[in-house]
């Protein structure tokens, strides 16, 4: 296989960008995710690729729920906050405000739309797991286009 072609083509798959909110027994956490797709209509389910060894995957297994936060075109800084591994002081959210609703996973105050999901299946595939969640809550806070990967110089995978 031509490695360069494989990388180039995999990076051309159109991706969104989301802040995925997760929860543990005593803590909320979040990470920037892009590998998300709907995978069932009835019941409504989405699947999310999550890297092995991340704090987020541990919390998805523990808390069994996640939120999917969509942000506006000018909110790149919010995504940057959730790129990095957890800071040593544990302050993952900094100035970024959030609230807890149906599933207890963080919903960002800046979200333009959000979903809340309950984890139904986790499948290990290579260096990521596919986490499947049933959508149990949804709100369009502002009906405007979300920031997507192609609006940015970023990529993930390839
Ligand atoms: C543009 C972009 C997209 C990303 N998409 C994903 C993704 O879909 N799945 C994933 O596991 N990590 C993704 N990451 C990496 C996570 O954001 C990063 O590993 C996460 O902050 C780890 O935090 P944690 O170890 O505290 O859970 C992405 C990073 C960037 C910069």
PDB file of C-alpha atoms and ligand atoms in Angstrom:
ATOM      1  CA  UNK A   1       0.000   0.000   0.000  1.00  0.00           C
ATOM      2  CA  UNK A   2       1.115   3.560  -0.711  1.00  0.00           C
ATOM      3  CA  UNK A   3       1.380   5.055   2.802  1.00  0.00           C
ATOM      4  CA  UNK A   4       1.248   8.656   1.588  1.00  0.00           C
ATOM      5  CA  UNK A   5      -1.906   8.051  -0.457  1.00  0.00           C
ATOM      6  CA  UNK A   6      -3.559   6.231   2.468  1.00  0.00           C
ATOM      7  CA  UNK A   7      -2.796   9.132   4.818  1.00  0.00           C
ATOM      8  CA  UNK A   8      -3.906  11.775   2.342  1.00  0.00           C
ATOM      9  CA  UNK A   9      -7.196  10.040   1.537  1.00  0.00           C
ATOM     10  CA  UNK A  10      -8.071   9.185   5.162  1.00  0.00           C
ATOM     11  CA  UNK A  11      -7.564  12.850   6.037  1.00  0.00           C
ATOM     12  CA  UNK A  12     -10.014  13.831   3.285  1.00  0.00           C
ATOM     13  CA  UNK A  13     -12.917  12.076   5.028  1.00  0.00           C
ATOM     14  CA  UNK A  14     -15.136  15.027   6.060  1.00  0.00           C
ATOM     15  CA  UNK A  15     -15.116  15.379   9.849  1.00  0.00           C
ATOM     16  CA  UNK A  16     -16.936  17.561  12.320  1.00  0.00           C
ATOM     17  CA  UNK A  17     -15.410  18.874  15.544  1.00  0.00           C
ATOM     18  CA  UNK A  18     -16.981  18.388  18.941  1.00  0.00           C
ATOM     19  CA  UNK A  19     -16.200  18.831  22.592  1.00  0.00           C
ATOM     20  CA  UNK A  20     -17.126  15.445  24.032  1.00  0.00           C
ATOM     21  CA  UNK A  21     -18.141  15.714  27.694  1.00  0.00           C
ATOM     22  CA  UNK A  22     -17.627  12.721  29.998  1.00  0.00           C
ATOM     23  CA  UNK A  23     -18.053  12.068  33.713  1.00  0.00           C
ATOM     24  CA  UNK A  24     -16.570   9.979  36.482  1.00  0.00           C
ATOM     25  CA  UNK A  25     -17.794   9.365  40.001  1.00  0.00           C
ATOM     26  CA  UNK A  26     -16.485  12.706  41.290  1.00  0.00           C
ATOM     27  CA  UNK A  27     -15.354  14.569  38.196  1.00  0.00           C
ATOM     28  CA  UNK A  28     -16.329  15.963  34.838  1.00  0.00           C
ATOM     29  CA  UNK A  29     -13.925  15.926  31.931  1.00  0.00           C
ATOM     30  CA  UNK A  30     -13.998  16.667  28.197  1.00  0.00           C
ATOM     31  CA  UNK A  31     -11.918  16.213  25.060  1.00  0.00           C
ATOM     32  CA  UNK A  32     -11.912  17.476  21.491  1.00  0.00           C
ATOM     33  CA  UNK A  33     -13.190  14.692  19.239  1.00  0.00           C
ATOM     34  CA  UNK A  34     -13.790  14.402  15.518  1.00  0.00           C
ATOM     35  CA  UNK A  35     -14.407  10.713  14.754  1.00  0.00           C
ATOM     36  CA  UNK A  36     -18.181  10.803  15.253  1.00  0.00           C
ATOM     37  CA  UNK A  37     -20.991   9.432  13.099  1.00  0.00           C
ATOM     38  CA  UNK A  38     -24.610   8.422  13.424  1.00  0.00           C
ATOM     39  CA  UNK A  39     -24.843   4.594  13.314  1.00  0.00           C
ATOM     40  CA  UNK A  40     -28.542   3.805  14.009  1.00  0.00           C
ATOM     41  CA  UNK A  41     -31.828   5.642  13.353  1.00  0.00           C
ATOM     42  CA  UNK A  42     -34.127   3.564  15.620  1.00  0.00           C
ATOM     43  CA  UNK A  43     -32.997   3.727  18.313  1.00  0.00           C
ATOM     44  CA  UNK A  44     -30.956   6.855  17.506  1.00  0.00           C
ATOM     45  CA  UNK A  45     -27.292   6.059  18.113  1.00  0.00           C
ATOM     46  CA  UNK A  46     -23.930   7.640  17.356  1.00  0.00           C
ATOM     47  CA  UNK A  47     -20.459   6.104  17.411  1.00  0.00           C
ATOM     48  CA  UNK A  48     -17.278   7.773  18.504  1.00  0.00           C
ATOM     49  CA  UNK A  49     -13.635   6.702  18.057  1.00  0.00           C
ATOM     50  CA  UNK A  50     -11.673   7.202  21.302  1.00  0.00           C
ATOM     51  CA  UNK A  51      -7.947   6.628  21.685  1.00  0.00           C
ATOM     52  CA  UNK A  52      -6.732   3.928  24.055  1.00  0.00           C
ATOM     53  CA  UNK A  53      -4.886   5.183  27.124  1.00  0.00           C
ATOM     54  CA  UNK A  54      -6.808   8.464  27.403  1.00  0.00           C
ATOM     55  CA  UNK A  55      -8.426   9.606  30.622  1.00  0.00           C
ATOM     56  CA  UNK A  56     -11.575  10.173  28.551  1.00  0.00           C
ATOM     57  CA  UNK A  57     -11.893   6.499  27.555  1.00  0.00           C
ATOM     58  CA  UNK A  58     -11.530   5.446  31.212  1.00  0.00           C
ATOM     59  CA  UNK A  59     -14.330   7.862  32.140  1.00  0.00           C
ATOM     60  CA  UNK A  60     -16.561   6.695  29.264  1.00  0.00           C
ATOM     61  CA  UNK A  61     -16.295   3.166  30.676  1.00  0.00           C
ATOM     62  CA  UNK A  62     -16.911   4.413  34.229  1.00  0.00           C
ATOM     63  CA  UNK A  63     -19.646   7.028  33.677  1.00  0.00           C
ATOM     64  CA  UNK A  64     -21.307   5.268  30.686  1.00  0.00           C
ATOM     65  CA  UNK A  65     -22.510   8.537  29.147  1.00  0.00           C
ATOM     66  CA  UNK A  66     -21.245  11.395  26.999  1.00  0.00           C
ATOM     67  CA  UNK A  67     -22.328  14.749  25.627  1.00  0.00           C
ATOM     68  CA  UNK A  68     -21.568  16.009  22.119  1.00  0.00           C
ATOM     69  CA  UNK A  69     -21.093  19.800  22.093  1.00  0.00           C
ATOM     70  CA  UNK A  70     -21.194  21.635  18.747  1.00  0.00           C
ATOM     71  CA  UNK A  71     -19.547  25.071  18.694  1.00  0.00           C
ATOM     72  CA  UNK A  72     -19.772  28.124  16.444  1.00  0.00           C
ATOM     73  CA  UNK A  73     -17.386  29.163  13.671  1.00  0.00           C
ATOM     74  CA  UNK A  74     -15.479  31.586  15.948  1.00  0.00           C
ATOM     75  CA  UNK A  75     -14.915  29.132  18.817  1.00  0.00           C
ATOM     76  CA  UNK A  76     -11.566  27.539  17.829  1.00  0.00           C
ATOM     77  CA  UNK A  77     -10.088  28.493  21.219  1.00  0.00           C
ATOM     78  CA  UNK A  78     -12.619  26.325  23.019  1.00  0.00           C
ATOM     79  CA  UNK A  79     -11.492  23.288  21.017  1.00  0.00           C
ATOM     80  CA  UNK A  80      -7.840  24.113  21.777  1.00  0.00           C
ATOM     81  CA  UNK A  81      -8.603  23.968  25.498  1.00  0.00           C
ATOM     82  CA  UNK A  82      -9.562  20.293  25.127  1.00  0.00           C
ATOM     83  CA  UNK A  83      -6.744  19.084  22.797  1.00  0.00           C
ATOM     84  CA  UNK A  84      -4.181  18.635  25.503  1.00  0.00           C
ATOM     85  CA  UNK A  85      -3.804  15.853  28.043  1.00  0.00           C
ATOM     86  CA  UNK A  86      -5.262  16.771  31.437  1.00  0.00           C
ATOM     87  CA  UNK A  87      -3.261  19.570  33.140  1.00  0.00           C
ATOM     88  CA  UNK A  88      -1.482  18.484  36.321  1.00  0.00           C
ATOM     89  CA  UNK A  89      -3.663  20.809  38.433  1.00  0.00           C
ATOM     90  CA  UNK A  90      -6.677  18.935  37.043  1.00  0.00           C
ATOM     91  CA  UNK A  91      -8.400  22.151  35.881  1.00  0.00           C
ATOM     92  CA  UNK A  92      -9.596  20.875  32.541  1.00  0.00           C
ATOM     93  CA  UNK A  93     -12.243  23.541  31.942  1.00  0.00           C
ATOM     94  CA  UNK A  94     -10.446  26.722  33.064  1.00  0.00           C
ATOM     95  CA  UNK A  95     -12.731  29.680  32.284  1.00  0.00           C
ATOM     96  CA  UNK A  96     -15.068  27.569  30.171  1.00  0.00           C
ATOM     97  CA  UNK A  97     -18.517  27.401  31.770  1.00  0.00           C
ATOM     98  CA  UNK A  98     -20.657  24.276  31.666  1.00  0.00           C
ATOM     99  CA  UNK A  99     -23.753  22.811  33.277  1.00  0.00           C
ATOM    100  CA  UNK A 100     -25.025  19.299  33.931  1.00  0.00           C
ATOM    101  CA  UNK A 101     -28.366  18.169  32.566  1.00  0.00           C
ATOM    102  CA  UNK A 102     -29.994  14.768  31.922  1.00  0.00           C
ATOM    103  CA  UNK A 103     -26.926  12.468  31.887  1.00  0.00           C
ATOM    104  CA  UNK A 104     -24.664  14.510  34.196  1.00  0.00           C
ATOM    105  CA  UNK A 105     -22.076  15.019  31.443  1.00  0.00           C
ATOM    106  CA  UNK A 106     -20.835  18.591  30.826  1.00  0.00           C
ATOM    107  CA  UNK A 107     -22.810  20.794  28.432  1.00  0.00           C
ATOM    108  CA  UNK A 108     -20.764  23.868  27.525  1.00  0.00           C
ATOM    109  CA  UNK A 109     -22.447  27.262  27.941  1.00  0.00           C
ATOM    110  CA  UNK A 110     -21.123  28.162  24.467  1.00  0.00           C
ATOM    111  CA  UNK A 111     -22.629  25.102  22.711  1.00  0.00           C
ATOM    112  CA  UNK A 112     -24.812  25.973  19.747  1.00  0.00           C
ATOM    113  CA  UNK A 113     -26.277  22.436  19.690  1.00  0.00           C
ATOM    114  CA  UNK A 114     -25.749  19.446  21.895  1.00  0.00           C
ATOM    115  CA  UNK A 115     -26.637  15.765  22.248  1.00  0.00           C
ATOM    116  CA  UNK A 116     -26.586  13.646  25.365  1.00  0.00           C
ATOM    117  CA  UNK A 117     -25.913   9.930  24.958  1.00  0.00           C
ATOM    118  CA  UNK A 118     -25.901   6.815  27.123  1.00  0.00           C
ATOM    119  CA  UNK A 119     -23.151   4.313  26.243  1.00  0.00           C
ATOM    120  CA  UNK A 120     -24.596   1.036  24.882  1.00  0.00           C
ATOM    121  CA  UNK A 121     -21.524  -0.716  23.425  1.00  0.00           C
ATOM    122  CA  UNK A 122     -17.747  -0.366  23.368  1.00  0.00           C
ATOM    123  CA  UNK A 123     -15.760  -2.198  20.706  1.00  0.00           C
ATOM    124  CA  UNK A 124     -11.952  -2.323  20.738  1.00  0.00           C
ATOM    125  CA  UNK A 125     -10.494  -1.705  17.276  1.00  0.00           C
ATOM    126  CA  UNK A 126      -6.730  -1.209  16.922  1.00  0.00           C
ATOM    127  CA  UNK A 127      -5.468   1.811  18.871  1.00  0.00           C
ATOM    128  CA  UNK A 128      -8.942   3.299  19.462  1.00  0.00           C
ATOM    129  CA  UNK A 129     -12.251   1.982  20.799  1.00  0.00           C
ATOM    130  CA  UNK A 130     -15.564   2.623  19.090  1.00  0.00           C
ATOM    131  CA  UNK A 131     -17.947   3.885  21.756  1.00  0.00           C
ATOM    132  CA  UNK A 132     -21.613   3.644  20.761  1.00  0.00           C
ATOM    133  CA  UNK A 133     -24.147   5.857  22.550  1.00  0.00           C
ATOM    134  CA  UNK A 134     -27.921   6.088  22.381  1.00  0.00           C
ATOM    135  CA  UNK A 135     -29.085   9.695  22.013  1.00  0.00           C
ATOM    136  CA  UNK A 136     -31.369  10.515  24.963  1.00  0.00           C
ATOM    137  CA  UNK A 137     -31.438  14.339  24.780  1.00  0.00           C
ATOM    138  CA  UNK A 138     -30.907  16.940  22.045  1.00  0.00           C
ATOM    139  CA  UNK A 139     -31.157  20.721  21.888  1.00  0.00           C
ATOM    140  CA  UNK A 140     -30.600  23.273  19.138  1.00  0.00           C
ATOM    141  CA  UNK A 141     -29.601  26.282  21.248  1.00  0.00           C
ATOM    142  CA  UNK A 142     -28.768  28.442  18.209  1.00  0.00           C
ATOM    143  CA  UNK A 143     -29.550  27.330  14.658  1.00  0.00           C
ATOM    144  CA  UNK A 144     -26.268  28.313  13.001  1.00  0.00           C
ATOM    145  CA  UNK A 145     -23.540  26.323  11.202  1.00  0.00           C
ATOM    146  CA  UNK A 146     -21.022  24.621  13.507  1.00  0.00           C
ATOM    147  CA  UNK A 147     -17.237  24.809  13.173  1.00  0.00           C
ATOM    148  CA  UNK A 148     -16.011  21.699  11.292  1.00  0.00           C
ATOM    149  CA  UNK A 149     -12.543  20.264  10.682  1.00  0.00           C
ATOM    150  CA  UNK A 150     -12.248  21.775   7.177  1.00  0.00           C
ATOM    151  CA  UNK A 151     -12.615  25.295   8.685  1.00  0.00           C
ATOM    152  CA  UNK A 152      -9.306  24.725  10.514  1.00  0.00           C
ATOM    153  CA  UNK A 153      -5.697  23.722   9.715  1.00  0.00           C
ATOM    154  CA  UNK A 154      -6.075  20.710  12.059  1.00  0.00           C
ATOM    155  CA  UNK A 155      -6.358  17.026  11.295  1.00  0.00           C
ATOM    156  CA  UNK A 156      -6.616  13.822  13.277  1.00  0.00           C
ATOM    157  CA  UNK A 157      -5.655  10.425  11.883  1.00  0.00           C
ATOM    158  CA  UNK A 158      -4.490   9.455   8.424  1.00  0.00           C
TER     159      UNK A 158
HETATM  160  C1  LIG B   1      -8.433  18.179  15.684  1.00  0.00           C
HETATM  161  C2  LIG B   1      -8.390  17.067  16.699  1.00  0.00           C
HETATM  162  C3  LIG B   1      -9.318  16.041  16.658  1.00  0.00           C
HETATM  163  C4  LIG B   1      -9.274  14.992  17.583  1.00  0.00           C
HETATM  164  N1  LIG B   1     -10.179  13.967  17.490  1.00  0.00           N
HETATM  165  C5  LIG B   1     -10.097  12.928  18.374  1.00  0.00           C
HETATM  166  C6  LIG B   1     -10.996  11.826  18.290  1.00  0.00           C
HETATM  167  O1  LIG B   1     -11.901  11.767  17.452  1.00  0.00           O
HETATM  168  N2  LIG B   1     -10.822  10.808  19.184  1.00  0.00           N
HETATM  169  C7  LIG B   1      -9.848  10.827  20.153  1.00  0.00           C
HETATM  170  O2  LIG B   1      -9.746   9.871  20.933  1.00  0.00           O
HETATM  171  N3  LIG B   1      -8.997  11.872  20.262  1.00  0.00           N
HETATM  172  C8  LIG B   1      -9.110  12.904  19.406  1.00  0.00           C
HETATM  173  N4  LIG B   1      -8.230  13.946  19.510  1.00  0.00           N
HETATM  174  C9  LIG B   1      -7.228  13.934  20.586  1.00  0.00           C
HETATM  175  C10 LIG B   1      -7.845  14.303  21.934  1.00  0.00           C
HETATM  176  O3  LIG B   1      -8.414  15.612  21.898  1.00  0.00           O
HETATM  177  C11 LIG B   1      -6.776  14.230  23.051  1.00  0.00           C
HETATM  178  O4  LIG B   1      -6.163  12.971  22.997  1.00  0.00           O
HETATM  179  C12 LIG B   1      -7.469  14.385  24.387  1.00  0.00           C
HETATM  180  O5  LIG B   1      -7.382  15.725  24.785  1.00  0.00           O
HETATM  181  C13 LIG B   1      -6.900  13.470  25.429  1.00  0.00           C
HETATM  182  O6  LIG B   1      -7.309  13.930  26.694  1.00  0.00           O
HETATM  183  P1  LIG B   1      -7.412  12.938  27.923  1.00  0.00           P
HETATM  184  O7  LIG B   1      -6.221  12.020  27.897  1.00  0.00           O
HETATM  185  O8  LIG B   1      -7.398  13.883  29.098  1.00  0.00           O
HETATM  186  O9  LIG B   1      -8.688  12.185  27.775  1.00  0.00           O
HETATM  187  C14 LIG B   1      -8.272  14.999  18.594  1.00  0.00           C
HETATM  188  C15 LIG B   1      -7.338  16.036  18.644  1.00  0.00           C
HETATM  189  C16 LIG B   1      -7.389  17.048  17.701  1.00  0.00           C
HETATM  190  C17 LIG B   1      -6.354  18.149  17.783  1.00  0.00           C
END
